[in-house]
């Protein structure tokens, strides 16, 4: 499965919030006691090499994440059976208009606009699940113009991949082609036009 294939067939993007305690703290947020998530539109997907748009008036931040690509439909999936529903993984960015998100949080409003701009979910190539035998030990690294900005590991996630699948599928059916963004480590920050 190529990145282009699951962009075209993807049904929904489920993004887990505050799944790394150090990231929650860097933004002044409480560390969650249970997983929570928000949805991003599939129109925000772009594949590796395409350009991220920086909308006028937005302070756009990078958030590098391990993404899980669902390969088999399921509801109420127990954590112990989660692997049966995974097709593979990819590296993704959950781009965020931070100034819009901060304003929405202060007013108790949803984050949809801050997370949903076109191009705000760049994804890498598809990685078959057998190439990542342990999702509790995946290095996540993001550089801007060669300078490391984020450097973390999924072992620091509060809720691991099987528990995230169990939680999300207890609320909504997971379908083949869905993508779950599993959260970002500390070090998020701005991306400016012209940066790579």
PDB file of C-alpha atoms in Angstrom:
ATOM      1  CA  UNK A   1       0.000   0.000   0.000  1.00  0.00           C
ATOM      2  CA  UNK A   2       1.444   3.373  -0.973  1.00  0.00           C
ATOM      3  CA  UNK A   3       0.884   6.671   0.789  1.00  0.00           C
ATOM      4  CA  UNK A   4      -1.194   7.745  -2.195  1.00  0.00           C
ATOM      5  CA  UNK A   5      -3.418   4.646  -1.868  1.00  0.00           C
ATOM      6  CA  UNK A   6      -4.385   5.265   1.720  1.00  0.00           C
ATOM      7  CA  UNK A   7      -4.825   8.989   1.097  1.00  0.00           C
ATOM      8  CA  UNK A   8      -7.352   8.066  -1.598  1.00  0.00           C
ATOM      9  CA  UNK A   9      -9.073   5.325   0.400  1.00  0.00           C
ATOM     10  CA  UNK A  10      -8.715   6.847   3.873  1.00  0.00           C
ATOM     11  CA  UNK A  11     -12.032   7.247   5.622  1.00  0.00           C
ATOM     12  CA  UNK A  12     -10.999   9.299   8.634  1.00  0.00           C
ATOM     13  CA  UNK A  13      -8.032  10.696  10.499  1.00  0.00           C
ATOM     14  CA  UNK A  14      -8.250  10.175  14.263  1.00  0.00           C
ATOM     15  CA  UNK A  15      -5.687  12.306  16.109  1.00  0.00           C
ATOM     16  CA  UNK A  16      -4.845  11.503  19.723  1.00  0.00           C
ATOM     17  CA  UNK A  17      -4.231  14.568  21.892  1.00  0.00           C
ATOM     18  CA  UNK A  18      -1.624  15.017  24.615  1.00  0.00           C
ATOM     19  CA  UNK A  19      -0.317  11.443  24.519  1.00  0.00           C
ATOM     20  CA  UNK A  20       3.202  12.466  25.609  1.00  0.00           C
ATOM     21  CA  UNK A  21       3.288  14.038  29.079  1.00  0.00           C
ATOM     22  CA  UNK A  22       6.213  16.348  28.264  1.00  0.00           C
ATOM     23  CA  UNK A  23       4.337  17.730  25.245  1.00  0.00           C
ATOM     24  CA  UNK A  24       1.221  18.317  27.371  1.00  0.00           C
ATOM     25  CA  UNK A  25       3.346  20.172  29.917  1.00  0.00           C
ATOM     26  CA  UNK A  26       5.176  22.314  27.330  1.00  0.00           C
ATOM     27  CA  UNK A  27       1.805  23.715  26.224  1.00  0.00           C
ATOM     28  CA  UNK A  28       0.576  24.174  29.800  1.00  0.00           C
ATOM     29  CA  UNK A  29      -1.999  21.367  29.565  1.00  0.00           C
ATOM     30  CA  UNK A  30      -2.917  18.756  32.155  1.00  0.00           C
ATOM     31  CA  UNK A  31      -1.715  15.215  31.465  1.00  0.00           C
ATOM     32  CA  UNK A  32      -4.838  13.209  30.518  1.00  0.00           C
ATOM     33  CA  UNK A  33      -6.087  10.301  32.632  1.00  0.00           C
ATOM     34  CA  UNK A  34      -7.782   8.678  29.616  1.00  0.00           C
ATOM     35  CA  UNK A  35      -7.151   8.997  25.874  1.00  0.00           C
ATOM     36  CA  UNK A  36      -8.943  11.734  23.963  1.00  0.00           C
ATOM     37  CA  UNK A  37      -8.980  12.513  20.285  1.00  0.00           C
ATOM     38  CA  UNK A  38     -10.165  14.872  17.584  1.00  0.00           C
ATOM     39  CA  UNK A  39     -10.845  14.284  13.898  1.00  0.00           C
ATOM     40  CA  UNK A  40      -9.015  15.845  10.958  1.00  0.00           C
ATOM     41  CA  UNK A  41     -10.469  16.060   7.442  1.00  0.00           C
ATOM     42  CA  UNK A  42      -9.062  13.720   4.791  1.00  0.00           C
ATOM     43  CA  UNK A  43      -8.588  16.821   2.619  1.00  0.00           C
ATOM     44  CA  UNK A  44      -5.692  17.743   4.947  1.00  0.00           C
ATOM     45  CA  UNK A  45      -3.636  14.728   3.715  1.00  0.00           C
ATOM     46  CA  UNK A  46      -0.612  15.351   1.513  1.00  0.00           C
ATOM     47  CA  UNK A  47       2.120  12.879   0.632  1.00  0.00           C
ATOM     48  CA  UNK A  48       5.873  13.086   1.065  1.00  0.00           C
ATOM     49  CA  UNK A  49       7.416  15.869  -0.997  1.00  0.00           C
ATOM     50  CA  UNK A  50       4.299  17.998  -1.362  1.00  0.00           C
ATOM     51  CA  UNK A  51       4.346  21.508   0.086  1.00  0.00           C
ATOM     52  CA  UNK A  52       2.691  22.470   3.364  1.00  0.00           C
ATOM     53  CA  UNK A  53       0.706  25.684   3.049  1.00  0.00           C
ATOM     54  CA  UNK A  54       1.135  28.298   5.782  1.00  0.00           C
ATOM     55  CA  UNK A  55      -2.216  30.137   5.869  1.00  0.00           C
ATOM     56  CA  UNK A  56      -2.132  33.898   6.240  1.00  0.00           C
ATOM     57  CA  UNK A  57      -2.427  35.011   9.861  1.00  0.00           C
ATOM     58  CA  UNK A  58      -1.601  31.565  11.271  1.00  0.00           C
ATOM     59  CA  UNK A  59       1.315  30.557  13.470  1.00  0.00           C
ATOM     60  CA  UNK A  60       1.739  26.998  12.219  1.00  0.00           C
ATOM     61  CA  UNK A  61       3.513  24.424  14.426  1.00  0.00           C
ATOM     62  CA  UNK A  62       4.920  20.999  13.549  1.00  0.00           C
ATOM     63  CA  UNK A  63       3.973  17.875  15.527  1.00  0.00           C
ATOM     64  CA  UNK A  64       5.718  14.678  14.363  1.00  0.00           C
ATOM     65  CA  UNK A  65       3.795  11.452  15.077  1.00  0.00           C
ATOM     66  CA  UNK A  66       3.728   7.721  14.486  1.00  0.00           C
ATOM     67  CA  UNK A  67       0.559   7.006  12.518  1.00  0.00           C
ATOM     68  CA  UNK A  68      -1.270   3.671  12.520  1.00  0.00           C
ATOM     69  CA  UNK A  69      -2.955   2.606   9.267  1.00  0.00           C
ATOM     70  CA  UNK A  70      -5.997   0.417   9.904  1.00  0.00           C
ATOM     71  CA  UNK A  71      -6.194  -2.672   7.700  1.00  0.00           C
ATOM     72  CA  UNK A  72      -9.365  -4.399   8.925  1.00  0.00           C
ATOM     73  CA  UNK A  73     -12.715  -3.015  10.079  1.00  0.00           C
ATOM     74  CA  UNK A  74     -13.678  -3.422  13.716  1.00  0.00           C
ATOM     75  CA  UNK A  75     -15.689  -2.130  16.664  1.00  0.00           C
ATOM     76  CA  UNK A  76     -15.008  -2.690  20.361  1.00  0.00           C
ATOM     77  CA  UNK A  77     -11.582  -4.139  19.582  1.00  0.00           C
ATOM     78  CA  UNK A  78      -9.824  -5.441  22.725  1.00  0.00           C
ATOM     79  CA  UNK A  79      -6.228  -4.197  23.074  1.00  0.00           C
ATOM     80  CA  UNK A  80      -5.011  -7.808  22.899  1.00  0.00           C
ATOM     81  CA  UNK A  81      -6.529  -8.134  19.387  1.00  0.00           C
ATOM     82  CA  UNK A  82      -5.497  -4.701  18.093  1.00  0.00           C
ATOM     83  CA  UNK A  83      -2.611  -5.991  15.972  1.00  0.00           C
ATOM     84  CA  UNK A  84      -5.071  -7.970  13.818  1.00  0.00           C
ATOM     85  CA  UNK A  85      -6.600  -4.663  12.675  1.00  0.00           C
ATOM     86  CA  UNK A  86      -3.331  -2.902  11.769  1.00  0.00           C
ATOM     87  CA  UNK A  87      -2.131  -2.843   8.143  1.00  0.00           C
ATOM     88  CA  UNK A  88       0.991  -0.862   8.942  1.00  0.00           C
ATOM     89  CA  UNK A  89       2.328   2.523   9.909  1.00  0.00           C
ATOM     90  CA  UNK A  90       3.620   5.781   8.535  1.00  0.00           C
ATOM     91  CA  UNK A  91       5.267   8.924   9.816  1.00  0.00           C
ATOM     92  CA  UNK A  92       2.924  11.911   9.899  1.00  0.00           C
ATOM     93  CA  UNK A  93       2.839  15.551  10.867  1.00  0.00           C
ATOM     94  CA  UNK A  94      -0.156  16.986  12.692  1.00  0.00           C
ATOM     95  CA  UNK A  95       0.278  20.581  11.602  1.00  0.00           C
ATOM     96  CA  UNK A  96      -1.465  23.016  13.921  1.00  0.00           C
ATOM     97  CA  UNK A  97      -2.411  26.682  13.630  1.00  0.00           C
ATOM     98  CA  UNK A  98      -1.349  27.233  17.233  1.00  0.00           C
ATOM     99  CA  UNK A  99      -2.753  30.747  17.584  1.00  0.00           C
ATOM    100  CA  UNK A 100      -6.187  29.520  16.445  1.00  0.00           C
ATOM    101  CA  UNK A 101      -5.989  26.478  18.725  1.00  0.00           C
ATOM    102  CA  UNK A 102      -5.050  28.632  21.732  1.00  0.00           C
ATOM    103  CA  UNK A 103      -7.970  30.989  21.053  1.00  0.00           C
ATOM    104  CA  UNK A 104     -10.386  28.050  20.667  1.00  0.00           C
ATOM    105  CA  UNK A 105      -9.179  26.412  23.899  1.00  0.00           C
ATOM    106  CA  UNK A 106      -9.691  29.639  25.853  1.00  0.00           C
ATOM    107  CA  UNK A 107     -13.287  29.797  24.632  1.00  0.00           C
ATOM    108  CA  UNK A 108     -13.941  26.075  25.112  1.00  0.00           C
ATOM    109  CA  UNK A 109     -14.451  25.628  21.354  1.00  0.00           C
ATOM    110  CA  UNK A 110     -13.390  22.727  19.077  1.00  0.00           C
ATOM    111  CA  UNK A 111      -9.968  22.689  17.407  1.00  0.00           C
ATOM    112  CA  UNK A 112     -11.232  21.744  13.940  1.00  0.00           C
ATOM    113  CA  UNK A 113     -10.134  24.931  12.199  1.00  0.00           C
ATOM    114  CA  UNK A 114      -6.689  24.914  13.839  1.00  0.00           C
ATOM    115  CA  UNK A 115      -6.039  21.315  12.753  1.00  0.00           C
ATOM    116  CA  UNK A 116      -8.023  21.048   9.538  1.00  0.00           C
ATOM    117  CA  UNK A 117      -6.449  23.281   6.910  1.00  0.00           C
ATOM    118  CA  UNK A 118      -5.621  21.678   3.568  1.00  0.00           C
ATOM    119  CA  UNK A 119      -2.064  20.226   3.672  1.00  0.00           C
ATOM    120  CA  UNK A 120      -2.078  19.979   7.510  1.00  0.00           C
ATOM    121  CA  UNK A 121      -1.508  16.196   7.592  1.00  0.00           C
ATOM    122  CA  UNK A 122       1.648  15.387   5.611  1.00  0.00           C
ATOM    123  CA  UNK A 123       2.369  11.664   5.650  1.00  0.00           C
ATOM    124  CA  UNK A 124       5.362   9.556   4.704  1.00  0.00           C
ATOM    125  CA  UNK A 125       5.576   6.237   2.929  1.00  0.00           C
ATOM    126  CA  UNK A 126       3.585   3.231   4.091  1.00  0.00           C
ATOM    127  CA  UNK A 127       5.510   0.904   6.438  1.00  0.00           C
ATOM    128  CA  UNK A 128       4.212  -2.700   6.638  1.00  0.00           C
ATOM    129  CA  UNK A 129       3.500  -3.692  10.233  1.00  0.00           C
ATOM    130  CA  UNK A 130       6.162  -6.419  10.310  1.00  0.00           C
ATOM    131  CA  UNK A 131       8.814  -3.718   9.875  1.00  0.00           C
ATOM    132  CA  UNK A 132       7.861  -2.202  13.266  1.00  0.00           C
ATOM    133  CA  UNK A 133       7.567  -5.193  15.599  1.00  0.00           C
ATOM    134  CA  UNK A 134       7.427  -3.012  18.732  1.00  0.00           C
ATOM    135  CA  UNK A 135       5.387   0.194  18.601  1.00  0.00           C
ATOM    136  CA  UNK A 136       6.581   0.939  22.143  1.00  0.00           C
ATOM    137  CA  UNK A 137      10.098   1.670  20.859  1.00  0.00           C
ATOM    138  CA  UNK A 138       9.993   3.892  17.777  1.00  0.00           C
ATOM    139  CA  UNK A 139      12.231   6.951  17.505  1.00  0.00           C
ATOM    140  CA  UNK A 140      10.482  10.094  16.239  1.00  0.00           C
ATOM    141  CA  UNK A 141      12.697  12.836  14.850  1.00  0.00           C
ATOM    142  CA  UNK A 142      11.854  16.111  13.127  1.00  0.00           C
ATOM    143  CA  UNK A 143      14.370  18.548  11.656  1.00  0.00           C
ATOM    144  CA  UNK A 144      13.813  21.974  10.159  1.00  0.00           C
ATOM    145  CA  UNK A 145      16.522  22.962   7.680  1.00  0.00           C
ATOM    146  CA  UNK A 146      18.782  20.291   9.201  1.00  0.00           C
ATOM    147  CA  UNK A 147      18.325  21.385  12.832  1.00  0.00           C
ATOM    148  CA  UNK A 148      16.669  18.862  15.166  1.00  0.00           C
ATOM    149  CA  UNK A 149      13.504  20.260  16.742  1.00  0.00           C
ATOM    150  CA  UNK A 150      11.757  17.112  18.009  1.00  0.00           C
ATOM    151  CA  UNK A 151      13.506  13.952  19.169  1.00  0.00           C
ATOM    152  CA  UNK A 152      11.405  11.453  21.107  1.00  0.00           C
ATOM    153  CA  UNK A 153      10.444   7.813  21.391  1.00  0.00           C
ATOM    154  CA  UNK A 154       7.044   6.131  21.532  1.00  0.00           C
ATOM    155  CA  UNK A 155       8.014   4.437  24.817  1.00  0.00           C
ATOM    156  CA  UNK A 156       7.108   7.806  26.377  1.00  0.00           C
ATOM    157  CA  UNK A 157       3.516   7.645  25.144  1.00  0.00           C
ATOM    158  CA  UNK A 158       0.965   7.653  27.966  1.00  0.00           C
ATOM    159  CA  UNK A 159      -1.365   5.274  26.083  1.00  0.00           C
ATOM    160  CA  UNK A 160       0.169   2.668  23.761  1.00  0.00           C
ATOM    161  CA  UNK A 161      -1.094   1.725  20.298  1.00  0.00           C
ATOM    162  CA  UNK A 162      -3.242  -1.288  21.340  1.00  0.00           C
ATOM    163  CA  UNK A 163      -4.939   0.770  24.061  1.00  0.00           C
ATOM    164  CA  UNK A 164      -5.584   3.613  21.610  1.00  0.00           C
ATOM    165  CA  UNK A 165      -7.218   1.213  19.152  1.00  0.00           C
ATOM    166  CA  UNK A 166      -9.336  -0.253  21.946  1.00  0.00           C
ATOM    167  CA  UNK A 167     -10.422   3.227  23.086  1.00  0.00           C
ATOM    168  CA  UNK A 168     -11.232   4.673  19.658  1.00  0.00           C
ATOM    169  CA  UNK A 169     -13.056   1.527  18.500  1.00  0.00           C
ATOM    170  CA  UNK A 170     -15.215   1.614  21.629  1.00  0.00           C
ATOM    171  CA  UNK A 171     -16.621   4.924  20.336  1.00  0.00           C
ATOM    172  CA  UNK A 172     -16.599   4.543  16.563  1.00  0.00           C
ATOM    173  CA  UNK A 173     -16.001   1.793  14.056  1.00  0.00           C
ATOM    174  CA  UNK A 174     -12.460   1.690  12.709  1.00  0.00           C
ATOM    175  CA  UNK A 175     -12.384   0.999   8.987  1.00  0.00           C
ATOM    176  CA  UNK A 176      -9.751  -0.113   6.520  1.00  0.00           C
ATOM    177  CA  UNK A 177      -7.779   2.949   5.448  1.00  0.00           C
ATOM    178  CA  UNK A 178      -8.415   4.939   8.635  1.00  0.00           C
ATOM    179  CA  UNK A 179      -5.339   6.545  10.142  1.00  0.00           C
ATOM    180  CA  UNK A 180      -4.696   7.098  13.851  1.00  0.00           C
ATOM    181  CA  UNK A 181      -2.136   9.764  14.759  1.00  0.00           C
ATOM    182  CA  UNK A 182      -0.728   8.620  18.104  1.00  0.00           C
ATOM    183  CA  UNK A 183       0.514  11.902  19.595  1.00  0.00           C
ATOM    184  CA  UNK A 184       3.682  13.973  19.496  1.00  0.00           C
ATOM    185  CA  UNK A 185       6.720  14.251  21.761  1.00  0.00           C
ATOM    186  CA  UNK A 186       7.903  17.562  23.201  1.00  0.00           C
ATOM    187  CA  UNK A 187       9.650  20.140  21.047  1.00  0.00           C
ATOM    188  CA  UNK A 188       6.801  21.415  18.883  1.00  0.00           C
ATOM    189  CA  UNK A 189       7.337  24.820  17.359  1.00  0.00           C
ATOM    190  CA  UNK A 190       6.748  27.102  14.390  1.00  0.00           C
ATOM    191  CA  UNK A 191       7.275  26.351  10.721  1.00  0.00           C
ATOM    192  CA  UNK A 192       7.794  29.320   8.425  1.00  0.00           C
ATOM    193  CA  UNK A 193       7.404  29.670   4.652  1.00  0.00           C
ATOM    194  CA  UNK A 194      10.464  28.403   2.776  1.00  0.00           C
ATOM    195  CA  UNK A 195      11.669  26.062   5.532  1.00  0.00           C
ATOM    196  CA  UNK A 196      12.186  22.351   4.923  1.00  0.00           C
TER     197      UNK A 196
END
